[in-house]
mmCIF file of C-alpha atoms and ligand atoms in Angstrom:
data_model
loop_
_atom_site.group_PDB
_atom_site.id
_atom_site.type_symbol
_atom_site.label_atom_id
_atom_site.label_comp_id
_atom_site.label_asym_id
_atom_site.label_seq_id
_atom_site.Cartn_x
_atom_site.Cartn_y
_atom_site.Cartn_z
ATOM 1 C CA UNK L 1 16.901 -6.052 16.734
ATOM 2 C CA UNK L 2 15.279 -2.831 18.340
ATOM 3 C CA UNK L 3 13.193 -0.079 16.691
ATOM 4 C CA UNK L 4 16.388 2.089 17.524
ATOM 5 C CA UNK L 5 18.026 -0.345 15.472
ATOM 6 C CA UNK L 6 16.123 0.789 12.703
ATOM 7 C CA UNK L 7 17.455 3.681 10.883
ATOM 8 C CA UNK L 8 16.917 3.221 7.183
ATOM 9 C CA UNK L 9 13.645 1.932 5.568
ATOM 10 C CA UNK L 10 13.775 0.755 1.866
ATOM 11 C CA UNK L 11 10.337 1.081 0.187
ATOM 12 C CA UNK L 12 9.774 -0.935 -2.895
ATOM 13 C CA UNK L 13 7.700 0.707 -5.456
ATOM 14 C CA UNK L 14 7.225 4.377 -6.119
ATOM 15 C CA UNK L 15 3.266 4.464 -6.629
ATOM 16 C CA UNK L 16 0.045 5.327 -4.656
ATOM 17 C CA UNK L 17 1.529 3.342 -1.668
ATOM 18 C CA UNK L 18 4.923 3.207 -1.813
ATOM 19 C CA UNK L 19 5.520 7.395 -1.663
ATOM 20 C CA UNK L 20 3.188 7.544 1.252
ATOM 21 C CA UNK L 21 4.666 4.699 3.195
ATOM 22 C CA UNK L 22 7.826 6.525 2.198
ATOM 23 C CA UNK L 23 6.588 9.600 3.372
ATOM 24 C CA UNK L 24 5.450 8.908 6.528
ATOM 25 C CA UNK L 25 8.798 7.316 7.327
ATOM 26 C CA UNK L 26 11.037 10.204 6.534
ATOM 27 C CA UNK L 27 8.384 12.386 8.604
ATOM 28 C CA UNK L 28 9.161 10.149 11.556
ATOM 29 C CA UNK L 29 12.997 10.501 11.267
ATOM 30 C CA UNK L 30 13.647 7.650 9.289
ATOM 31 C CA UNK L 31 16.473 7.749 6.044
ATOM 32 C CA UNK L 32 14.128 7.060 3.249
ATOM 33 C CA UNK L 33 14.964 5.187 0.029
ATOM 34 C CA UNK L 34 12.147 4.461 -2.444
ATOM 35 C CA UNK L 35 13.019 2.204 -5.572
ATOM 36 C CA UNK L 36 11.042 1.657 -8.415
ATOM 37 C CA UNK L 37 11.722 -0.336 -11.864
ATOM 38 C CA UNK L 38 10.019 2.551 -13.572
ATOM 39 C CA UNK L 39 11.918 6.068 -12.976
ATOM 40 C CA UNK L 40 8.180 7.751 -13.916
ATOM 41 C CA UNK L 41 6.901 6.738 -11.150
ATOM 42 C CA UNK L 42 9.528 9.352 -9.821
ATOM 43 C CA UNK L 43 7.993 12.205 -11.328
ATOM 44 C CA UNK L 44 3.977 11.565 -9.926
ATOM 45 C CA UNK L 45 5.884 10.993 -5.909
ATOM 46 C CA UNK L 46 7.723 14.761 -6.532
ATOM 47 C CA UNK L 47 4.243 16.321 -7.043
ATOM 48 C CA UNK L 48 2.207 14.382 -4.659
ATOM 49 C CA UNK L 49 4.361 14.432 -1.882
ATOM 50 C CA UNK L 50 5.063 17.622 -1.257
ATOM 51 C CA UNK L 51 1.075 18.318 -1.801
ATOM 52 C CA UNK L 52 0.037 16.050 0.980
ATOM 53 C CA UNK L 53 3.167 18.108 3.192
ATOM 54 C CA UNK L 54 1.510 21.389 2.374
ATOM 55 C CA UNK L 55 -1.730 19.924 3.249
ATOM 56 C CA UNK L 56 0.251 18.720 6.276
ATOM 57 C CA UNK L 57 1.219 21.939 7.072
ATOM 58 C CA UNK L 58 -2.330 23.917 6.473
ATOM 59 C CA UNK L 59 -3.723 21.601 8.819
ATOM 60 C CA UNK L 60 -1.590 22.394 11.712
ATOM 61 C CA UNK L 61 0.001 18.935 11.637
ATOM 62 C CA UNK L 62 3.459 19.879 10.780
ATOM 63 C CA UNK L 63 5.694 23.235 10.126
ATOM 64 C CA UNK L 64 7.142 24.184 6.915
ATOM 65 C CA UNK L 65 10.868 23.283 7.721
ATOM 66 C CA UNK L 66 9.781 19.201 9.207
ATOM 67 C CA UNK L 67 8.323 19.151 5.450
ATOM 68 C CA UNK L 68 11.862 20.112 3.638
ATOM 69 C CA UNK L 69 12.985 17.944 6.103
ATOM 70 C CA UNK L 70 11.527 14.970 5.187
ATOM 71 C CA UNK L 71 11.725 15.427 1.605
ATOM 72 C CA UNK L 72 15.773 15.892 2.446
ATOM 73 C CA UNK L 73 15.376 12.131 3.944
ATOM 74 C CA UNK L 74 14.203 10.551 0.661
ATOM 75 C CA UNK L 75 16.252 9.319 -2.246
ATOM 76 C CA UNK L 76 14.476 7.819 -5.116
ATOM 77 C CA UNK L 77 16.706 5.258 -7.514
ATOM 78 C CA UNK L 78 16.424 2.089 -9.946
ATOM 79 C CA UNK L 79 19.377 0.796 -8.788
ATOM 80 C CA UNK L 80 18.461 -2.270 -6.905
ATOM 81 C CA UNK L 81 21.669 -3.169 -5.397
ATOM 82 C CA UNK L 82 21.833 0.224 -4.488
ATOM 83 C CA UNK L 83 19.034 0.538 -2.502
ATOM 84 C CA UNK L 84 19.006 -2.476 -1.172
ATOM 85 C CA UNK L 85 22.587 -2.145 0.712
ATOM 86 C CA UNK L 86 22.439 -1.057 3.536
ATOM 87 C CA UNK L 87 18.383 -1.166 4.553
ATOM 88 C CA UNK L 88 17.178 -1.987 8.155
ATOM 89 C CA UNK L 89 13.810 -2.632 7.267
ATOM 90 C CA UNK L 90 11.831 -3.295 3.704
ATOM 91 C CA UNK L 91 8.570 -2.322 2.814
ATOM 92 C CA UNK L 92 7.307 -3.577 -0.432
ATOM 93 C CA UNK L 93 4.268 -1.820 -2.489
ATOM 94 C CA UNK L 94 4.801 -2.882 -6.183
ATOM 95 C CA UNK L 95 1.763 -4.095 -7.929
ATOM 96 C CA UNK L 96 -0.539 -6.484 -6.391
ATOM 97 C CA UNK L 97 0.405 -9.263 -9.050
ATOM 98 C CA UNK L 98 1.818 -12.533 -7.223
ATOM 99 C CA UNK L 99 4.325 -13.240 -9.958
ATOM 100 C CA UNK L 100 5.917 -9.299 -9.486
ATOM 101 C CA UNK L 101 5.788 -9.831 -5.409
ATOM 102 C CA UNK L 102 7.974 -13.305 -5.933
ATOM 103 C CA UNK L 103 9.982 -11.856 -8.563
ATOM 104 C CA UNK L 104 11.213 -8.521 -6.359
ATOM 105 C CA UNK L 105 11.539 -10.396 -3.117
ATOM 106 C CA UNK L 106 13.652 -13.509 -4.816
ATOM 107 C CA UNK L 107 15.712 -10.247 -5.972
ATOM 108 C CA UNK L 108 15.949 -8.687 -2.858
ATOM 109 C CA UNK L 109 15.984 -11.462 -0.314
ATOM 110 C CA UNK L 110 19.562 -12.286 -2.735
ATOM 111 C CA UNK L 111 20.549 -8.171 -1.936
ATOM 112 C CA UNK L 112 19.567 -7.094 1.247
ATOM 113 C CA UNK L 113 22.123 -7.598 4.338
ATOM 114 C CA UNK L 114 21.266 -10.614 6.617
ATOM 115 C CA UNK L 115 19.844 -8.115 9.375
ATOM 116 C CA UNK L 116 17.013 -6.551 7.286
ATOM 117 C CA UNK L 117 13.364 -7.332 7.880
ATOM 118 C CA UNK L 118 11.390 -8.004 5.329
ATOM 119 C CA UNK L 119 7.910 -6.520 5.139
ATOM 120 C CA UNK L 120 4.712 -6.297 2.637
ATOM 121 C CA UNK L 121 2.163 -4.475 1.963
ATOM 122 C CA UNK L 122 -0.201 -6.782 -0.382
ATOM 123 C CA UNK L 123 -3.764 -6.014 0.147
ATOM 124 C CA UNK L 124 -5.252 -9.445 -0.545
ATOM 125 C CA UNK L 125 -2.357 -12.343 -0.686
ATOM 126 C CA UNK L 126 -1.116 -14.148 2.331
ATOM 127 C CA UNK L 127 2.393 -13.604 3.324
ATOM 128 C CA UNK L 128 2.935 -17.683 3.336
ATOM 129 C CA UNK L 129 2.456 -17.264 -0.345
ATOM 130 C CA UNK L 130 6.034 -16.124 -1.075
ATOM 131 C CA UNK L 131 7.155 -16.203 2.286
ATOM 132 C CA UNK L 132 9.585 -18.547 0.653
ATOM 133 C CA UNK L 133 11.203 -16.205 -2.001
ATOM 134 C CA UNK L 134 12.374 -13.488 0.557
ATOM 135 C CA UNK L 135 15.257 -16.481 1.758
ATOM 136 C CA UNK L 136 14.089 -15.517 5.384
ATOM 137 C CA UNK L 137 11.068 -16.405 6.364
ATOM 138 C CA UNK L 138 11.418 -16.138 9.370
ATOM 139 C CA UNK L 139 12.229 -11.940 9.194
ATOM 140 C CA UNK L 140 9.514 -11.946 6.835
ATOM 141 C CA UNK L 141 5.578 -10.366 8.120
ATOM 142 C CA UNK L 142 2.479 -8.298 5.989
ATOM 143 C CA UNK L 143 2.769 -4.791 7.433
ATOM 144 C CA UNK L 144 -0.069 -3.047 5.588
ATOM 145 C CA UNK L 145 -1.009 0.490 5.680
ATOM 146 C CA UNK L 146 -4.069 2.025 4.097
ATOM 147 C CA UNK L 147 -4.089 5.622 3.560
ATOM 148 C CA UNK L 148 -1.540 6.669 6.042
ATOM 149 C CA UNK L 149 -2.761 9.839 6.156
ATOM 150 C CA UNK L 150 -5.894 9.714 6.311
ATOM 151 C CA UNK L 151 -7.337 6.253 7.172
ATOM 152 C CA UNK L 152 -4.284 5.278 10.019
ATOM 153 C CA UNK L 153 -4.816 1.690 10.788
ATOM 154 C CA UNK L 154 -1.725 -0.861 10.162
ATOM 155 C CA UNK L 155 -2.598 -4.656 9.557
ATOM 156 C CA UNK L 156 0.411 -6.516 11.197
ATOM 157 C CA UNK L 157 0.022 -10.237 9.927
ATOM 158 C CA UNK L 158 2.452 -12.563 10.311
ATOM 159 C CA UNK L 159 2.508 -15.926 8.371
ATOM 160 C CA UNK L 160 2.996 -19.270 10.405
ATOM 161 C CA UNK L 161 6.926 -19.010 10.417
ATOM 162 C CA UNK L 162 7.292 -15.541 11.010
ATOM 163 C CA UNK L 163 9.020 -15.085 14.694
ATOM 164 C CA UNK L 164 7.129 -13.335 17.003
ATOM 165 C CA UNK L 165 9.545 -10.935 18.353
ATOM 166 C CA UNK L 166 9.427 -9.213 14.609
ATOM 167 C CA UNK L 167 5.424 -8.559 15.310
ATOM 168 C CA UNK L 168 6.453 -6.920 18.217
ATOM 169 C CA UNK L 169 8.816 -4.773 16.516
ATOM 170 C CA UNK L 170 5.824 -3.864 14.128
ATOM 171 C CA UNK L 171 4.289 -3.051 16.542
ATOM 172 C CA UNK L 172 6.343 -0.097 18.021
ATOM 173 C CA UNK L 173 7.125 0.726 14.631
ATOM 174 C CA UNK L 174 3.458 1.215 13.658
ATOM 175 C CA UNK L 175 3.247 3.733 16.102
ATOM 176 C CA UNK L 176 6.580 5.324 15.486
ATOM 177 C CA UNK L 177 4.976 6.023 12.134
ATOM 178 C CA UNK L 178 2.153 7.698 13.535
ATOM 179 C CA UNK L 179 -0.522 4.910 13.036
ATOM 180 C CA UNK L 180 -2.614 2.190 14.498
ATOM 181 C CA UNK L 181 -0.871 -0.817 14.942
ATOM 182 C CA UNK L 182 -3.562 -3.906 14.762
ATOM 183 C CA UNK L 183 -2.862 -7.973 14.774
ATOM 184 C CA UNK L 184 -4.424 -10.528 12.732
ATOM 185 C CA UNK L 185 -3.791 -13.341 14.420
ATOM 186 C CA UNK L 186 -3.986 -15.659 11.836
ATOM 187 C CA UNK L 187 -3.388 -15.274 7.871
ATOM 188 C CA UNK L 188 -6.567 -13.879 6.969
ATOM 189 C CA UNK L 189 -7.320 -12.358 2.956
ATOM 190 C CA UNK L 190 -8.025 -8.869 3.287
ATOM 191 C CA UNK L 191 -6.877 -8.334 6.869
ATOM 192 C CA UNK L 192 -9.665 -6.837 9.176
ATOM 193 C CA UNK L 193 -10.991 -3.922 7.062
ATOM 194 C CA UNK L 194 -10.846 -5.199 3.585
ATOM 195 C CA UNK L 195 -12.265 -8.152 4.214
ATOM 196 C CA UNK L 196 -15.071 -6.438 5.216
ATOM 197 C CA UNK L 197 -14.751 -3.693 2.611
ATOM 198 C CA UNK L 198 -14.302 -6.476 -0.399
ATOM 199 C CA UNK L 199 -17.783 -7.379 0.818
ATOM 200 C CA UNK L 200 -19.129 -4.037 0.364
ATOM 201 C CA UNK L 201 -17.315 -3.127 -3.121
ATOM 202 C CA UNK L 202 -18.516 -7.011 -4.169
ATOM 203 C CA UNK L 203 -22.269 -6.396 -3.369
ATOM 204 C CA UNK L 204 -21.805 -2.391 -5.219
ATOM 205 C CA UNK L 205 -19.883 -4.348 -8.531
ATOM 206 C CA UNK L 206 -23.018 -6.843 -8.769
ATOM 207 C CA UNK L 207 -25.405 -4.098 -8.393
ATOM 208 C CA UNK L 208 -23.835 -1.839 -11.192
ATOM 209 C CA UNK L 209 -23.172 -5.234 -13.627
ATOM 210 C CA UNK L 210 -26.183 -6.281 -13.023
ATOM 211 C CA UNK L 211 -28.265 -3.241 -14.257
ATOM 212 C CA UNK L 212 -29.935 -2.769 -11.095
ATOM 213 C CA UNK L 213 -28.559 0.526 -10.475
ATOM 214 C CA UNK L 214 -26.359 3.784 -11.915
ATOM 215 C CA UNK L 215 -22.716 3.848 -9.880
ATOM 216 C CA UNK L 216 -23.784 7.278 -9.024
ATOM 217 C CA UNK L 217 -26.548 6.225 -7.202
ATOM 218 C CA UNK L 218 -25.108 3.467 -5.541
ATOM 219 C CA UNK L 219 -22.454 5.554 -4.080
ATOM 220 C CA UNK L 220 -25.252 8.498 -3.249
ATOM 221 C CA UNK L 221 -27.023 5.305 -1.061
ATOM 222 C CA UNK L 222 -23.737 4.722 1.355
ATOM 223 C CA UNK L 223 -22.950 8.415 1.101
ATOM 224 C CA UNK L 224 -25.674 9.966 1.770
ATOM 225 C CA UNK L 225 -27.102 7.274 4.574
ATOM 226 C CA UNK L 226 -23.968 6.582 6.352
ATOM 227 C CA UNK L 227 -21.649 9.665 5.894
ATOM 228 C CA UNK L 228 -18.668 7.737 4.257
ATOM 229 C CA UNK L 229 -17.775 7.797 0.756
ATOM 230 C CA UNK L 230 -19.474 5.263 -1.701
ATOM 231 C CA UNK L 231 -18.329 2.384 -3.056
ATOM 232 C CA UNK L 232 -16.566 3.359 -6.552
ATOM 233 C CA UNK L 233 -15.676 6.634 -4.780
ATOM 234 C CA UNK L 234 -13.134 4.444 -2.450
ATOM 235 C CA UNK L 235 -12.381 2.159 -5.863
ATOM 236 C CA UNK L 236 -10.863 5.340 -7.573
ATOM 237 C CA UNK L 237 -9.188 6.162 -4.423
ATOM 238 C CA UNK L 238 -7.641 2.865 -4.479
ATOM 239 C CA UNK L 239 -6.828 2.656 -7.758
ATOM 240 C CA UNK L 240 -8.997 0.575 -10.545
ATOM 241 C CA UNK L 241 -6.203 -1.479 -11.646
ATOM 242 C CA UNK L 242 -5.023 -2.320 -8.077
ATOM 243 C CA UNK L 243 -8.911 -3.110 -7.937
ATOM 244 C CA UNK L 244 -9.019 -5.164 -11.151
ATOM 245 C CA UNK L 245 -6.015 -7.017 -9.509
ATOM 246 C CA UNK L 246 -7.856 -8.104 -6.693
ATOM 247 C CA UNK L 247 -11.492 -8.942 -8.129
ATOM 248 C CA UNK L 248 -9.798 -11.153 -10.727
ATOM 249 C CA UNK L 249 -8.790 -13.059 -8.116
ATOM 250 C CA UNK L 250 -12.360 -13.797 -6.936
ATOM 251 C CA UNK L 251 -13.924 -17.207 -7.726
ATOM 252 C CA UNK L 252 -17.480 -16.302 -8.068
ATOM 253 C CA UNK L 253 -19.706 -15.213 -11.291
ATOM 254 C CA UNK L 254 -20.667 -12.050 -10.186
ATOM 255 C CA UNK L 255 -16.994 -10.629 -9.369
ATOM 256 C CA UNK L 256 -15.579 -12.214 -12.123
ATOM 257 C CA UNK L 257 -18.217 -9.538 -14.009
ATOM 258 C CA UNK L 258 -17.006 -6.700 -12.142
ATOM 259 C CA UNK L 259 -13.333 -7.710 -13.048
ATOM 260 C CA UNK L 260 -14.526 -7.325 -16.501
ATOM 261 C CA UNK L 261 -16.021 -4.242 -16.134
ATOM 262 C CA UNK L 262 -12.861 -3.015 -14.297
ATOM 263 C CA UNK L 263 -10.654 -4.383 -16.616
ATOM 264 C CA UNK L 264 -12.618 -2.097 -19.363
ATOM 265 C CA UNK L 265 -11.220 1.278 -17.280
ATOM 266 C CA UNK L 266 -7.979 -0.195 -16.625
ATOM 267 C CA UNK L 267 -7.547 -0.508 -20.657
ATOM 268 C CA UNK L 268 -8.698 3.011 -21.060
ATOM 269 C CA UNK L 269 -5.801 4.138 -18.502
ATOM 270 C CA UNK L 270 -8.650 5.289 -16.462
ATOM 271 C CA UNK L 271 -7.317 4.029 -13.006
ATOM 272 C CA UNK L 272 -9.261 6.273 -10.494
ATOM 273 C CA UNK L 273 -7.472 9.326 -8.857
ATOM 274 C CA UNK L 274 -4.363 8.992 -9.636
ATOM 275 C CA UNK L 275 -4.983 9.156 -13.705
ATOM 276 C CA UNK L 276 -7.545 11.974 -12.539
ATOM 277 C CA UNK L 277 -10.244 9.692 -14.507
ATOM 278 C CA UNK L 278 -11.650 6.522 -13.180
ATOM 279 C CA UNK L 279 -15.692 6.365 -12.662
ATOM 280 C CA UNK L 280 -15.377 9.891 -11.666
ATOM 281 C CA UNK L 281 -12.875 13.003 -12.486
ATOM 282 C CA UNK L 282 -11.054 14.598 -10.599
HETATM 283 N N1 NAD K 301 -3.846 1.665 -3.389
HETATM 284 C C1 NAD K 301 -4.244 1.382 -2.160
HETATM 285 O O1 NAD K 301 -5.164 2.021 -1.617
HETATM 286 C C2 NAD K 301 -3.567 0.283 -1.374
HETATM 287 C C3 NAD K 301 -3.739 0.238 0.009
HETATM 288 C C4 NAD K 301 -3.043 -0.723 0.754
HETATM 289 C C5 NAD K 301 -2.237 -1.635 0.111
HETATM 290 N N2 NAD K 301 -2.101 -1.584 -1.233
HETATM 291 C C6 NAD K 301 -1.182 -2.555 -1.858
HETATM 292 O O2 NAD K 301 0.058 -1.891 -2.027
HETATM 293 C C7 NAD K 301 0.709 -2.414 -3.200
HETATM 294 C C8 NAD K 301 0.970 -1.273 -4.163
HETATM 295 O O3 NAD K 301 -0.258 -0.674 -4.508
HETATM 296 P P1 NAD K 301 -0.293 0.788 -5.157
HETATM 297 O O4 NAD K 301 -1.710 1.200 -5.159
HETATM 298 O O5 NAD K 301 0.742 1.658 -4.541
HETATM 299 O O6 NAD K 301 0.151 0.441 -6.653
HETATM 300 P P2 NAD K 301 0.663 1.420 -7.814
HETATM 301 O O7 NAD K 301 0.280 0.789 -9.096
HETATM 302 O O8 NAD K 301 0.243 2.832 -7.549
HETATM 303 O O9 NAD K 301 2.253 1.367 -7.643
HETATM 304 C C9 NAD K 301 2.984 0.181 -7.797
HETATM 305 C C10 NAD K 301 4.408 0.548 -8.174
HETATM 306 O O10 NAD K 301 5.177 -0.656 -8.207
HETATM 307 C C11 NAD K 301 6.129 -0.515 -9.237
HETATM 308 N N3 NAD K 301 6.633 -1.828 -9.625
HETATM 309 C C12 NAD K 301 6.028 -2.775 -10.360
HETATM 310 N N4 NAD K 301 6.840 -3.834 -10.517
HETATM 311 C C13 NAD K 301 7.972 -3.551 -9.831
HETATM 312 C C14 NAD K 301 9.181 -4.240 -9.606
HETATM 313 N N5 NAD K 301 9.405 -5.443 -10.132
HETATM 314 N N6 NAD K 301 10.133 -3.633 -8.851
HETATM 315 C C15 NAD K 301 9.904 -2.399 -8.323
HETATM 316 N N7 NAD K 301 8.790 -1.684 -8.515
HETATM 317 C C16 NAD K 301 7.832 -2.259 -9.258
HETATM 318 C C17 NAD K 301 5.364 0.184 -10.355
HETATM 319 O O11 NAD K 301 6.235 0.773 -11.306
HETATM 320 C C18 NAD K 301 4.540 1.191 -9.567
HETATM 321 O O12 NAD K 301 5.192 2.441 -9.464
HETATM 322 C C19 NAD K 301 -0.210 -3.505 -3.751
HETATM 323 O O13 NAD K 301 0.166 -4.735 -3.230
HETATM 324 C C20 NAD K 301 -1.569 -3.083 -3.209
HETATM 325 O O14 NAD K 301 -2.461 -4.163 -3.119
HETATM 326 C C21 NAD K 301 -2.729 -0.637 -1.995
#
């Protein structure tokens, strides 16, 4: 398979991730489906992406018309079989739960064609851990974006049975998609940037749990030194229960604390930016 080859991209899940992802692709020509178990999820990607296009467009970076354009590209559904039909290439952003991730790709490893690849975009699991559901391993690589607007790096990992011509193919997709394609060479939690952002976001979670100091304040002590956003600034922006997701996971005492604490917004339906209420408002 070629990237010409590649004409429609199936995105799985409709949320923070998925209508970017889904976004991008249209904007680079692609025939867009997004699918989504929960048809509200719909309603959040018909405001927010035509708000990053006219941001887009203010900016310089596209006109007007490639905006209406790309929107023309996307179809949203909850049909599964559907959606799955006829897709090239699958990129999966449902929730970062490893039960879900095995569930949908048992599903759609059973209904996509034999010629799709198969791609994720977990934050923190390893693609070896349900390598296995997809059917194909082998087709089968973490292709993980961040912002993919703003922040434009994209992880290509592969797990230890993925073939290395699909890598490859990442790559030239990657930049097809307007980003930066980068390798891990080996499975690695986190990739390149998270792992070293968990560390950060770790070491600001034991500072707020353990009294030492107001999350305002932490943040103003990145911010204000380094000229990046703080700590629980980037947690809204990623979303507190995608966040809560992935410090449960930790082993040690002090994250399992933070997970607590996280777990506390979560329950409130405060989940950052996207509820408009997280540790800040928006
Ligand atoms: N938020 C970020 O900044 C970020 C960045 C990179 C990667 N990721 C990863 O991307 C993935 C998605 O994160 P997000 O922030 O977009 O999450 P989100 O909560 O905003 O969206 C997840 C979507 O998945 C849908 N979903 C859940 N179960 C499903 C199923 N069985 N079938 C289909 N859809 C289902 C939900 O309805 C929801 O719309 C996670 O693995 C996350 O770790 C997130």
């Amino acid at each position: 398979m070629k990237l010409e080859d590649i004409r429609k991209i199936l995105v799985l899940g409709a949320g923070t991730m998925g209508l970017r992802i889904g976004l991008q692709a249209a904007l680079s020509g692609y025939d867009v489906t997004i699918y989504d178990i929960d048809d509200r999820a719909f309603a959040a990607a018909h405001k927010i992406q035509p708000a990053i296009l006219k941001h887009l467009e203010k900016i310089g970076k596209i006109s007007h018309e490639q905006g209406l354009e790309a929107l023309a590209r996307i179809r949203f559904t909850t049909d599964a079989a559907d959606a799955a039909k006829d897709a090239d290439l699958v990129s999966e952003s449902v929730f970062e739960d490893l039960n879900v991730k095995k569930e949908v790709w048992t599903k759609f490893g059973k209904l996509c064609p034999a010629k799709t690849i198969f791609t994720t975009n977990t934050s923190y699991m390893l693609p070896s851990w349900f390598a296995a559901e997809t059917g194909r391993p082998e087709r089968f690589c973490a292709f993980h974006f961040h912002d993919v607007f703003q922040a434009v790096v994209v992880d290509i990992m592969p797990h230890a049975g993925t073939d290395p011509w699909i890598v490859d193919l990442l790559m030239e997709l990657g930049k097809k998609l307007e980003q930066v394609p980068v390798v891990v060479h080996k499975e690695n939690s986190g990739y390149i940037t998270n792992a070293m952002l968990v560390a950060l976001v770790g070491a600001a979670g034991a500072l707020l749990t353990g009294g030492v100091a107001s999350y305002e304040d932490i943040d103003k002590s990145w911010k204000y030194n380094f000229g990046m956003n703080g700590p629980f600034e980037i947690l809204d922006k990623v979303g507190l229960d995608t966040a809560w997701h992935i410090t449960k996971t930790l082993p040690d005492a002090k994250s399992k604390k933070f997970a607590d604490l996280l777990k506390t917004y979560v329950d409130a339906g405060k989940l950052g930016v996207k509820t408009k209420q997280g540790f800040y408002t928006y």
